[in-house]
XYZ file of C-alpha atoms in Angstrom:
730
model
C 19.504 -17.972 -16.048
C 16.460 -16.171 -17.377
C 16.874 -13.165 -19.616
C 15.347 -10.917 -16.947
C 17.755 -11.983 -14.203
C 20.697 -9.693 -13.486
C 24.243 -11.024 -13.025
C 24.269 -10.171 -9.329
C 21.093 -12.138 -8.575
C 20.511 -15.743 -7.612
C 17.194 -17.569 -7.519
C 16.572 -19.645 -4.417
C 14.561 -22.385 -6.085
C 14.072 -24.107 -2.730
C 12.317 -21.080 -1.224
C 8.733 -20.526 -2.396
C 5.657 -18.872 -0.855
C 4.219 -22.308 -0.075
C 4.502 -24.321 2.060
C 5.153 -22.194 5.143
C 8.514 -23.924 5.624
C 9.646 -22.697 2.215
C 8.629 -19.108 2.959
C 10.381 -19.057 6.321
C 13.501 -20.535 4.758
C 13.750 -17.506 2.484
C 13.533 -15.163 5.467
C 16.081 -17.265 7.330
C 18.629 -17.101 4.518
C 18.145 -13.352 4.140
C 18.384 -12.644 7.872
C 21.516 -14.715 8.409
C 23.352 -13.227 5.437
C 22.382 -9.704 6.528
C 23.570 -10.256 10.101
C 26.646 -12.411 9.513
C 27.782 -11.100 6.099
C 26.745 -7.416 6.302
C 29.424 -6.400 3.804
C 27.466 -8.213 1.084
C 24.494 -5.845 1.529
C 22.097 -8.572 0.489
C 18.598 -7.662 -0.668
C 15.707 -9.969 -1.505
C 12.462 -10.080 -3.467
C 9.777 -12.561 -4.517
C 9.699 -13.271 -8.221
C 7.910 -15.992 -10.196
C 7.107 -18.081 -7.116
C 10.660 -18.065 -5.748
C 12.834 -15.886 -3.563
C 15.655 -14.015 -5.306
C 18.788 -12.686 -3.592
C 20.738 -9.735 -4.923
C 24.198 -8.507 -3.878
C 27.057 -6.600 -5.450
C 29.250 -9.392 -4.040
C 27.827 -11.805 -6.624
C 29.597 -11.819 -9.999
C 26.992 -14.076 -11.594
C 24.549 -16.771 -10.578
C 27.188 -19.479 -10.383
C 29.375 -17.277 -8.209
C 26.385 -16.461 -5.986
C 25.521 -20.131 -5.493
C 29.107 -20.890 -4.564
C 29.465 -18.001 -2.106
C 26.122 -18.564 -0.390
C 26.792 -22.296 -0.096
C 30.285 -21.747 1.275
C 28.912 -19.372 3.908
C 26.363 -21.841 5.229
C 28.730 -24.796 5.120
C 31.738 -23.142 6.801
C 30.800 -19.824 8.411
C 27.165 -19.892 9.531
C 26.844 -19.520 13.310
C 23.459 -20.848 14.498
C 21.133 -18.683 16.558
C 20.896 -19.957 20.131
C 17.386 -21.381 20.387
C 16.467 -23.112 23.639
C 13.212 -23.720 25.508
C 13.971 -24.861 29.070
C 10.389 -23.942 29.972
C 9.190 -26.886 27.836
C 9.279 -30.582 28.481
C 11.422 -32.437 25.943
C 13.739 -29.442 25.543
C 16.856 -31.364 26.630
C 17.263 -29.679 30.025
C 15.608 -32.318 32.205
C 16.529 -35.887 33.177
C 13.851 -37.575 31.057
C 14.561 -35.468 27.947
C 16.572 -36.758 25.019
C 20.092 -35.308 24.985
C 21.006 -36.224 21.411
C 20.949 -32.598 20.287
C 22.061 -30.607 23.309
C 24.941 -32.732 24.631
C 27.177 -32.520 21.505
C 26.840 -28.712 21.532
C 27.727 -28.486 25.234
C 30.725 -30.762 24.820
C 31.904 -29.325 21.499
C 34.593 -26.683 21.049
C 33.670 -25.114 17.703
C 33.574 -21.331 17.673
C 30.462 -21.587 15.524
C 28.578 -22.811 18.630
C 30.223 -20.580 21.257
C 27.167 -18.346 21.681
C 24.934 -21.391 21.797
C 27.030 -22.908 24.597
C 26.820 -19.688 26.602
C 23.018 -19.572 26.334
C 22.669 -23.243 27.259
C 24.927 -22.665 30.260
C 22.784 -19.751 31.444
C 19.617 -21.818 31.123
C 21.133 -24.759 32.993
C 22.082 -22.423 35.839
C 18.536 -21.020 35.899
C 17.065 -24.530 36.050
C 19.405 -25.390 38.927
C 18.672 -22.132 40.768
C 14.951 -22.894 40.692
C 15.609 -26.560 41.588
C 13.569 -27.891 38.695
C 13.547 -31.608 37.928
C 11.016 -31.258 35.128
C 9.606 -28.430 33.032
C 7.819 -25.817 35.159
C 4.044 -25.489 35.159
C 1.570 -22.740 36.023
C 2.958 -19.973 38.220
C 6.363 -21.678 38.318
C 6.547 -21.399 34.532
C 5.635 -17.709 34.613
C 8.349 -17.034 37.208
C 10.879 -19.003 35.195
C 10.078 -17.104 32.000
C 10.259 -13.757 33.775
C 13.672 -14.623 35.201
C 14.943 -15.808 31.817
C 13.664 -12.660 30.112
C 15.138 -10.275 32.685
C 18.465 -11.982 33.336
C 19.198 -13.798 30.094
C 21.878 -12.773 27.595
C 20.894 -10.608 24.640
C 21.388 -13.563 22.318
C 18.528 -15.393 24.051
C 16.048 -12.537 23.870
C 15.486 -12.509 20.097
C 14.398 -16.125 20.278
C 12.240 -15.542 23.355
C 10.509 -12.575 21.728
C 9.578 -14.761 18.785
C 8.456 -17.757 20.838
C 6.787 -16.298 23.895
C 5.258 -13.031 25.061
C 5.177 -11.916 28.660
C 2.290 -9.568 29.364
C -0.169 -9.763 32.203
C -0.397 -12.761 34.464
C -0.009 -15.536 31.912
C 2.442 -15.928 29.028
C 1.042 -15.777 25.514
C 2.268 -17.683 22.505
C 2.539 -16.380 18.941
C 1.137 -19.117 16.685
C 4.110 -19.239 14.343
C 6.115 -21.127 16.968
C 3.374 -23.164 18.548
C 3.084 -22.817 22.317
C 6.419 -21.353 23.266
C 8.621 -23.259 20.843
C 6.828 -26.574 20.664
C 3.885 -28.199 18.957
C 2.334 -30.845 21.140
C 5.156 -33.221 22.120
C 7.520 -31.874 19.474
C 9.982 -29.367 20.928
C 11.306 -27.214 18.096
C 14.554 -26.251 19.838
C 15.619 -29.800 20.681
C 14.937 -30.829 17.101
C 16.784 -27.734 15.900
C 19.884 -28.791 17.843
C 19.598 -32.340 16.516
C 19.354 -31.104 12.924
C 22.366 -28.829 13.493
C 24.351 -31.875 14.583
C 23.523 -33.521 11.266
C 25.003 -30.657 9.208
C 27.778 -29.177 11.405
C 30.272 -31.005 13.633
C 29.985 -29.259 17.041
C 33.512 -30.321 17.891
C 35.472 -28.840 15.009
C 32.831 -26.793 13.185
C 33.314 -28.571 9.869
C 30.298 -29.510 7.738
C 29.251 -33.142 7.907
C 29.623 -35.301 4.814
C 25.900 -35.147 3.815
C 25.588 -31.427 4.537
C 27.035 -30.368 1.202
C 24.620 -32.735 -0.577
C 21.565 -31.486 1.289
C 22.287 -27.749 1.061
C 21.706 -27.237 -2.733
C 18.319 -28.928 -2.378
C 17.324 -26.698 0.526
C 18.526 -23.449 -1.078
C 18.252 -23.898 -4.818
C 15.704 -26.683 -5.215
C 18.213 -29.158 -6.653
C 17.364 -32.840 -6.397
C 18.793 -34.741 -3.449
C 18.619 -38.144 -1.793
C 19.175 -39.461 1.695
C 16.632 -37.380 3.562
C 16.488 -37.865 7.327
C 13.573 -39.478 9.158
C 12.651 -36.736 11.614
C 9.655 -34.640 12.668
C 8.893 -31.542 10.603
C 6.273 -30.008 12.866
C 3.549 -27.668 11.625
C 5.606 -25.967 8.948
C 5.306 -28.446 6.071
C 2.196 -30.669 6.253
C 3.107 -32.395 2.990
C 6.234 -33.905 4.536
C 4.680 -34.826 7.863
C 4.149 -38.455 6.850
C 1.186 -40.576 7.838
C -1.350 -42.603 5.895
C -1.014 -42.487 2.079
C 1.972 -40.121 2.339
C 4.296 -42.524 0.555
C 4.356 -45.663 -1.535
C 3.024 -47.800 1.321
C 0.061 -47.450 3.628
C 2.091 -45.441 6.137
C 5.085 -43.178 5.642
C 7.506 -41.555 8.062
C 8.401 -37.884 8.084
C 11.419 -37.355 5.810
C 13.114 -33.976 5.902
C 16.229 -32.180 4.790
C 17.975 -31.034 8.026
C 18.892 -27.713 6.403
C 15.192 -27.046 5.807
C 14.294 -27.340 9.488
C 17.271 -25.235 10.559
C 16.528 -22.402 8.128
C 12.798 -22.462 8.931
C 13.425 -21.642 12.583
C 16.053 -19.069 11.660
C 13.445 -17.392 9.462
C 10.815 -17.383 12.219
C 13.077 -15.047 14.203
C 12.344 -12.315 11.654
C 9.133 -11.801 13.612
C 10.907 -11.527 16.958
C 11.864 -7.881 17.347
C 8.293 -6.699 16.885
C 6.341 -9.266 18.832
C 6.423 -7.587 22.248
C 5.719 -4.157 20.753
C 2.715 -5.439 18.829
C 1.059 -6.987 21.856
C -2.410 -5.482 22.272
C -5.616 -6.730 23.790
C -8.192 -6.806 21.022
C -10.214 -9.282 23.093
C -9.577 -10.931 26.467
C -6.865 -13.523 26.094
C -5.793 -12.537 22.586
C -2.638 -10.910 21.290
C -1.570 -8.936 18.276
C 1.279 -10.435 16.255
C 2.630 -9.442 12.840
C 0.018 -10.094 10.142
C -1.796 -12.555 12.418
C -5.555 -12.721 13.065
C -8.201 -15.202 14.172
C -8.788 -17.952 11.645
C -11.718 -17.454 9.290
C -13.270 -19.931 6.878
C -14.175 -17.156 4.449
C -12.476 -17.120 1.082
C -11.037 -20.624 1.205
C -12.338 -24.100 0.537
C -9.631 -25.542 2.813
C -11.343 -24.441 6.022
C -14.755 -25.538 7.181
C -16.827 -23.514 9.597
C -16.181 -26.210 12.196
C -12.416 -25.721 11.844
C -12.483 -22.105 13.001
C -12.965 -22.850 16.678
C -10.072 -25.319 16.778
C -7.694 -23.290 14.629
C -4.778 -21.675 16.409
C -4.684 -18.569 14.204
C -4.377 -17.284 10.665
C -1.287 -15.514 9.322
C -0.908 -13.415 6.176
C 2.655 -13.489 4.880
C 3.682 -10.610 2.593
C 5.217 -11.122 -0.834
C 7.086 -8.157 -2.312
C 8.533 -7.910 -5.817
C 10.923 -5.010 -5.221
C 14.330 -5.796 -3.740
C 14.397 -4.962 -0.031
C 16.985 -5.210 2.706
C 16.572 -7.324 5.818
C 16.024 -4.204 7.922
C 13.277 -3.024 5.569
C 11.551 -6.396 5.797
C 11.901 -6.335 9.580
C 10.287 -2.886 9.649
C 7.499 -4.144 7.412
C 6.803 -6.959 9.838
C 7.082 -4.536 12.748
C 4.147 -2.624 11.260
C 2.308 -5.830 10.501
C -0.956 -4.924 12.149
C -3.876 -4.187 9.852
C -6.567 -1.742 10.928
C -10.083 -1.236 9.642
C -12.074 1.860 10.540
C -9.437 2.654 13.206
C -9.838 -0.752 14.830
C -7.451 -3.699 14.702
C -8.812 -6.386 12.405
C -9.615 -9.674 14.057
C -10.017 -12.229 11.282
C -9.195 -13.052 7.692
C -12.127 -11.177 6.169
C -11.226 -8.063 8.125
C -7.614 -8.371 6.998
C -8.689 -8.721 3.369
C -10.841 -5.572 3.688
C -7.969 -3.644 5.252
C -5.496 -4.743 2.584
C -7.891 -3.875 -0.238
C -8.350 -0.421 1.233
C -4.600 0.020 1.797
C -3.627 -0.741 -1.784
C 0.036 -0.993 -2.772
C 1.437 1.749 -0.526
C 3.928 -0.595 1.181
C 5.288 -2.353 -1.864
C 3.531 -5.659 -1.151
C 2.226 -7.357 -4.288
C 0.478 -10.333 -2.646
C -0.198 -12.008 0.669
C 0.026 -15.758 1.121
C -2.619 -16.743 3.622
C -2.163 -19.631 6.082
C -4.242 -21.078 8.898
C -2.881 -23.187 11.732
C -5.482 -25.936 11.719
C -5.761 -28.851 14.088
C -5.110 -32.047 12.188
C -3.903 -35.553 13.047
C -5.032 -35.574 16.667
C -3.924 -32.473 18.547
C -1.155 -31.433 16.152
C -1.438 -28.236 14.124
C -0.517 -27.841 10.468
C 0.120 -24.559 8.663
C -2.385 -24.976 5.845
C -2.155 -22.678 2.790
C -5.549 -21.070 2.223
C -5.290 -18.639 -0.665
C -3.155 -16.039 -2.383
C -4.427 -12.481 -2.005
C -3.461 -9.918 -4.630
C -2.868 -6.442 -3.232
C -4.472 -3.696 -5.285
C -6.377 -0.541 -4.506
C -10.083 -1.370 -4.467
C -12.150 1.603 -3.267
C -15.369 -0.352 -3.760
C -14.457 -2.505 -0.759
C -15.825 0.366 1.329
C -19.303 -0.801 0.351
C -18.866 -3.498 3.006
C -18.702 -0.753 5.630
C -22.419 -0.179 5.072
C -23.087 -3.649 6.485
C -21.497 -2.562 9.762
C -24.417 -0.224 10.501
C -26.296 -1.319 13.590
C -23.519 -3.899 14.121
C -25.323 -6.131 11.639
C -22.245 -7.876 10.264
C -20.594 -8.325 13.643
C -23.715 -9.651 15.371
C -24.562 -11.939 12.481
C -21.093 -13.483 12.439
C -20.999 -13.949 16.216
C -24.432 -15.585 16.126
C -23.469 -17.860 13.227
C -20.383 -19.016 15.159
C -22.338 -19.669 18.343
C -23.980 -22.825 19.615
C -27.579 -21.845 18.896
C -27.430 -20.844 15.241
C -29.466 -23.041 12.870
C -27.465 -24.881 10.227
C -29.163 -22.771 7.559
C -27.832 -19.548 9.106
C -24.341 -21.029 9.453
C -24.350 -22.051 5.795
C -25.741 -18.748 4.510
C -23.331 -16.730 6.641
C -20.454 -18.713 5.132
C -21.790 -17.934 1.638
C -22.009 -14.243 2.532
C -18.480 -14.151 3.932
C -17.115 -15.944 0.856
C -18.855 -13.384 -1.353
C -17.559 -10.475 0.749
C -14.056 -11.929 0.627
C -14.364 -12.109 -3.158
C -15.582 -8.507 -3.158
C -12.317 -7.408 -1.522
C -10.518 -8.678 -4.628
C -12.943 -7.705 -7.390
C -16.008 -5.472 -7.302
C -17.598 -6.709 -10.514
C -21.330 -7.124 -11.029
C -21.204 -10.899 -10.529
C -19.587 -10.535 -7.105
C -21.958 -7.767 -5.989
C -24.922 -9.889 -7.018
C -23.550 -12.786 -4.963
C -23.449 -10.545 -1.912
C -26.954 -9.186 -2.511
C -28.387 -12.667 -3.066
C -26.744 -13.901 0.141
C -28.157 -10.948 2.072
C -31.627 -11.651 0.708
C -31.487 -15.330 1.654
C -30.177 -14.450 5.115
C -32.991 -11.951 5.626
C -35.708 -14.531 5.135
C -33.858 -17.141 7.220
C -33.135 -14.785 10.119
C -36.767 -13.668 10.089
C -37.803 -17.265 10.828
C -35.194 -17.780 13.558
C -36.288 -17.046 17.108
C -32.707 -17.696 18.259
C -31.456 -14.950 15.942
C -33.924 -12.455 17.354
C -33.008 -13.435 20.928
C -29.368 -12.887 20.002
C -30.469 -9.455 18.697
C -29.247 -9.901 15.136
C -30.781 -6.876 13.389
C -32.198 -6.850 9.845
C -29.903 -6.016 6.950
C -29.198 -2.272 7.126
C -30.332 0.087 4.368
C -27.737 0.128 1.597
C -26.800 2.947 -0.767
C -27.647 3.052 -4.464
C -24.000 2.225 -5.244
C -24.833 -1.420 -4.584
C -27.466 -1.359 -7.335
C -25.203 0.555 -9.718
C -22.162 -1.678 -9.201
C -24.189 -4.900 -9.413
C -25.737 -4.038 -12.783
C -24.805 -6.608 -15.428
C -27.288 -5.408 -18.051
C -29.370 -8.583 -17.862
C -33.182 -8.468 -18.034
C -33.380 -10.448 -14.776
C -31.395 -7.776 -12.986
C -33.327 -4.853 -14.502
C -36.648 -6.427 -13.543
C -35.466 -7.104 -9.979
C -34.245 -3.512 -9.598
C -37.492 -2.114 -11.010
C -39.609 -4.187 -8.622
C -37.387 -3.424 -5.619
C -38.034 0.287 -6.123
C -41.824 0.017 -6.274
C -43.554 2.430 -3.927
C -40.432 4.431 -3.221
C -39.652 5.467 0.351
C -43.302 6.075 1.211
C -44.631 2.599 0.336
C -41.539 0.335 0.094
C -41.512 -3.276 -0.994
C -39.242 -4.508 1.792
C -41.907 -5.113 4.502
C -43.740 -7.380 2.046
C -40.672 -9.603 1.582
C -39.608 -9.969 5.240
C -41.321 -8.971 8.512
C -39.674 -5.616 9.196
C -40.778 -2.078 9.870
C -39.026 1.223 9.446
C -38.029 3.021 12.622
C -36.517 6.467 13.067
C -32.962 5.131 12.867
C -33.375 2.201 10.512
C -35.192 -1.105 10.118
C -36.240 -3.458 12.899
C -37.939 -6.857 13.012
C -41.743 -6.804 13.170
C -42.900 -10.111 14.631
C -46.601 -9.252 14.320
C -46.362 -8.242 10.666
C -49.121 -9.472 8.360
C -47.646 -7.794 5.323
C -44.659 -10.116 4.793
C -46.319 -12.596 2.439
C -43.329 -13.538 0.283
C -42.518 -17.181 0.944
C -42.251 -20.541 -0.716
C -43.413 -20.888 -4.292
C -42.654 -19.404 -7.667
C -41.712 -15.844 -8.483
C -45.045 -14.976 -10.139
C -47.180 -16.460 -7.347
C -45.170 -14.643 -4.684
C -45.400 -11.339 -6.493
C -49.147 -11.782 -6.921
C -49.497 -12.280 -3.148
C -47.383 -9.189 -2.500
C -49.484 -7.116 -4.900
C -52.708 -8.300 -3.271
C -51.455 -7.465 0.206
C -50.239 -4.042 -0.866
C -53.677 -3.305 -2.332
C -55.317 -4.183 1.018
C -52.868 -1.978 2.948
C -53.458 0.854 0.499
C -57.203 0.652 1.045
C -56.745 0.791 4.845
C -54.307 3.708 4.842
C -55.306 6.824 2.877
C -51.738 8.158 3.064
C -50.642 5.297 0.828
C -53.186 6.044 -1.888
C -51.489 6.511 -5.237
C -48.064 5.313 -4.047
C -48.316 1.595 -4.856
C -46.987 1.889 -8.416
C -44.612 4.794 -8.042
C -41.099 3.833 -8.940
C -37.546 5.073 -9.377
C -36.255 2.818 -12.146
C -38.192 1.198 -14.948
C -37.374 -1.925 -16.924
C -37.531 -2.001 -20.695
C -40.218 -3.384 -22.977
C -37.815 -6.086 -24.156
C -37.505 -7.250 -20.527
C -41.299 -7.568 -20.265
C -41.388 -9.465 -23.542
C -38.702 -11.863 -22.273
C -40.702 -12.446 -19.098
C -43.941 -13.126 -20.983
C -42.102 -15.528 -23.287
C -40.830 -17.499 -20.271
C -37.167 -17.039 -21.159
C -35.880 -15.657 -17.835
C -34.338 -17.252 -14.756
C -37.081 -16.752 -12.182
C -35.104 -18.142 -9.241
C -32.304 -15.686 -9.932
C -34.779 -12.805 -10.095
C -36.234 -13.851 -6.743
C -32.787 -14.001 -5.101
C -31.868 -10.600 -6.503
C -35.164 -8.999 -5.510
C -34.820 -10.200 -1.909
C -31.403 -8.556 -1.771
C -32.248 -5.397 -3.695
C -35.178 -4.417 -1.467
C -32.466 -3.437 1.035
C -30.957 -0.982 -1.470
C -31.852 2.599 -2.347
C -32.855 2.235 -6.010
C -31.403 4.761 -8.492
C -33.289 6.221 -11.445
C -30.855 4.832 -14.001
C -28.463 1.916 -14.347
C -25.085 2.141 -16.119
C -25.509 -1.019 -18.171
C -28.917 -0.052 -19.580
C -28.717 0.405 -23.337
C -29.358 3.910 -24.721
C -32.789 4.655 -26.119
C -33.208 4.057 -29.813
C -34.691 6.346 -32.420
C -38.334 6.116 -33.442
C -38.841 3.341 -35.930
C -35.775 1.379 -34.824
C -36.461 -2.316 -35.239
C -35.409 -2.921 -31.645
C -38.562 -1.188 -30.374
C -40.799 -3.798 -28.790
C -44.552 -3.841 -29.324
C -46.085 -5.412 -26.232
C -49.373 -7.381 -26.599
C -52.626 -5.423 -26.820
C -54.134 -7.092 -23.678
C -51.063 -5.938 -21.734
C -51.436 -2.393 -23.069
C -55.125 -2.363 -22.125
C -54.360 -3.385 -18.543
C -51.214 -1.330 -18.001
C -52.983 2.011 -17.213
C -54.194 0.425 -13.954
C -50.613 -0.456 -12.975
C -48.859 2.882 -13.386
C -48.850 6.032 -11.245
C -51.838 8.248 -12.031
C -49.497 11.136 -12.583
C -47.866 9.303 -15.484
C -51.190 9.037 -17.352
C -51.758 12.736 -16.820
C -48.218 13.542 -17.939
C -48.826 11.643 -21.180
C -52.221 13.442 -21.479
C -54.066 10.134 -21.574
C -56.486 11.160 -18.867
C -57.653 14.602 -17.833
C -56.904 15.455 -14.209
C -60.270 17.271 -14.100
C -62.115 14.070 -14.957
C -62.881 11.089 -12.766
C -59.701 9.088 -11.956
C -59.326 5.446 -12.862
C -61.388 3.230 -10.570
C -59.807 0.662 -8.243
C -57.997 -2.233 -9.862
C -59.107 -4.707 -7.161
C -61.534 -6.624 -9.396
C -59.051 -6.692 -12.255
C -56.367 -7.945 -9.901
C -58.645 -10.702 -8.592
C -59.496 -11.827 -12.130
C -55.815 -12.087 -13.078
C -54.949 -13.951 -9.860
C -57.595 -16.548 -10.700
C -56.416 -16.769 -14.314
C -59.563 -15.182 -15.761
C -57.433 -13.145 -18.070
C -60.073 -12.191 -20.670
C -62.390 -11.083 -17.860
C -59.638 -8.797 -16.537
C -59.035 -7.265 -19.983
C -62.763 -6.710 -20.568
C -63.099 -4.978 -17.188
C -60.129 -2.744 -17.914
C -61.424 -1.812 -21.361
C -64.871 -0.842 -20.137
C -63.493 1.230 -17.259
C -61.036 3.042 -19.496
C -63.838 3.977 -21.833
C -65.953 5.112 -18.888
C -63.392 7.687 -17.742
C -62.764 9.021 -21.226
C -59.496 7.260 -22.000
C -58.880 7.838 -25.745
C -59.800 4.361 -26.979
C -60.753 3.729 -30.625
C -64.449 3.944 -31.473
C -64.236 0.743 -33.520
C -63.895 -2.000 -32.639
C -65.535 -1.338 -29.325
C -64.682 -4.693 -27.817
C -61.558 -5.280 -25.786
C -58.495 -7.032 -27.270
C -58.747 -10.803 -27.330
C -56.574 -12.952 -25.078
C -55.132 -16.223 -26.287
C -53.147 -18.611 -24.091
C -51.888 -15.977 -21.647
C -51.560 -17.020 -18.016
C -53.215 -14.460 -15.767
C -50.677 -14.622 -12.910
C -47.773 -14.319 -15.323
C -49.440 -11.353 -17.023
C -50.066 -9.776 -13.594
C -46.344 -10.035 -12.811
C -45.493 -8.362 -16.108
C -47.958 -5.550 -15.367
C -46.435 -4.997 -11.915
C -42.961 -4.418 -13.320
C -42.426 -0.667 -13.814
C -41.589 0.399 -17.369
C -39.083 3.107 -18.164
C -40.947 6.243 -19.380
C -40.249 5.997 -23.128
C -41.389 2.367 -23.323
C -44.312 3.109 -21.022
C -45.451 5.902 -23.345
C -45.186 3.672 -26.398
C -47.124 0.896 -24.666
C -49.912 3.118 -23.346
C -50.386 4.844 -26.697
C -50.432 1.604 -28.669
C -54.165 1.060 -28.080
C -55.380 4.573 -28.915
C -56.240 5.888 -32.411
C -53.256 6.955 -34.514
C -54.586 10.505 -34.985
C -55.097 10.889 -31.247
C -51.656 9.515 -30.574
C -50.123 12.065 -32.924
C -52.108 14.833 -31.310
C -50.924 13.737 -27.867
C -47.321 13.361 -29.008
């Protein structure tokens, strides 16, 4: 016993969150003790990967093990589970009778309720003159009759296994299709497993039952497992190729495991009919159950989603709760997002992250019912989801504008989506799923990079436009603030994304879009979207050239090209010129950040240093000579470097062309002569422009395009003027 375990607690080492069979066993034990030993007032909780029972009836752990074991061996009365609507259920001539006949013929009081339910079902089969399991309308009529006329002891099982609403019955995924999985009927197997642990004649436990029970409940070692089907609940014990020491292995199970699994599944019964809602035609709402989603798990491929039966999120709670409290929790097991029922795993994760810990749930264990081994389904563990309040998950709501996220996901799951869109959508959903757990800068940058890549891919997809997948909606500045990691690559990308502000934005030059009254739309005839294949510097040079042409054609754009909200630092420019930055990362970030409203400051930016601090960066003289042509005119006036009454700086078109063709010295000479012509305070001697040595023109052009934060911009611009003049200006 651990030092943190109280005397009246017992750890069920055989009941863990995974596999699904182990989880359901825990619920089964708790439900049966609560219903058949109410005086014990049993409570349960999940602790250190196992289920723990607590009761004042337990003196210590040894006493608890003995009392719980004695109950199951000598007092437990099985729940009457039958499925006469299924083939192989034991009610028809061709069905195996190994499980049902001993119960019918037995006299044990432990099976008295079971015998009554079987008798009712046999009478119903005879009344409807069935020789085999009913199909179609006959099945619906049979189920309706069973539901309306059956004893109360049958209804709990029916509510868990089958839902009657509308014309056709619907089947909660936890129990397959009405209590079977393919050719495996759960109820017939349940009765067979009962016969292996309890004698239906006298009610005494069988000889192996006492050996198997400690393994099922407490995780003790055991031998002599039975060769029998386990169904979807425990894929690891299902047998098959490479499942044992030979090439093939049978399915070996502990009969107690199968019995307690089905008993635990009934915990979902009382709420199933109340939770039935039509979220889509042909779908149903069931506790903590949604459509399967590949997002957030490497166990599910995008191709698995269409064949998956469903996805279920099973709650783990670390505070001791009664069976009725757990039943109420499951009764409320429908997650909502923005007042709508969630439909898939990503939606559930968003809802849980927004809900926080209000309901005492510490984690969810996520499962998907995936088709494997032919047409059989296995409950596959996907991931463990920690429940914690994460207000930043609301950022995802911004992607719902214009139904962008919904339309994108429906298109990506359709038949006409290119493989590139399918892959990028999966990357986006994985990143969004990660965002529901942690809103750190790394995760936000993943989302932004995925959005940028999707933008360029959707822009090239005619099928996407025909499906009416809109462009990425405009995102708030919180995305830029939360994604800030303090890296020079990120600061440069943010600075470039904000070039031109709202009046002359960068976004239409990255992807073919135009701004409408209510947002952004695709612009198939755009000539401005010149960002494409190639390196970061070459792409930015093309963008700058195109923006210059558009500025010349539209007088309203004059003076807006180099306006900005946020400026990078001189050390970032130095790192770029030295070639020490990840250009591919900057490109991915820029493509995502052009969708974001850029703030004036970033939280991770280091505070400005005092004059003379060694961390001040002196940028090269050729850069300083060219920079006046790549800043807003108002900034030069603000720093009193040009007089607003004098002639403004001439067009930078020729300078730009020289840099694009790598005639760097030519560009510097042109800049120097034009600065002197407009009265820029250059030194009288030497009169020649700074010399350029080994500087690539396109790379220098990129550096010049990056906005500088005001203090570094001032230092750079003043670095080429006489010291006396600089002091006078300062």
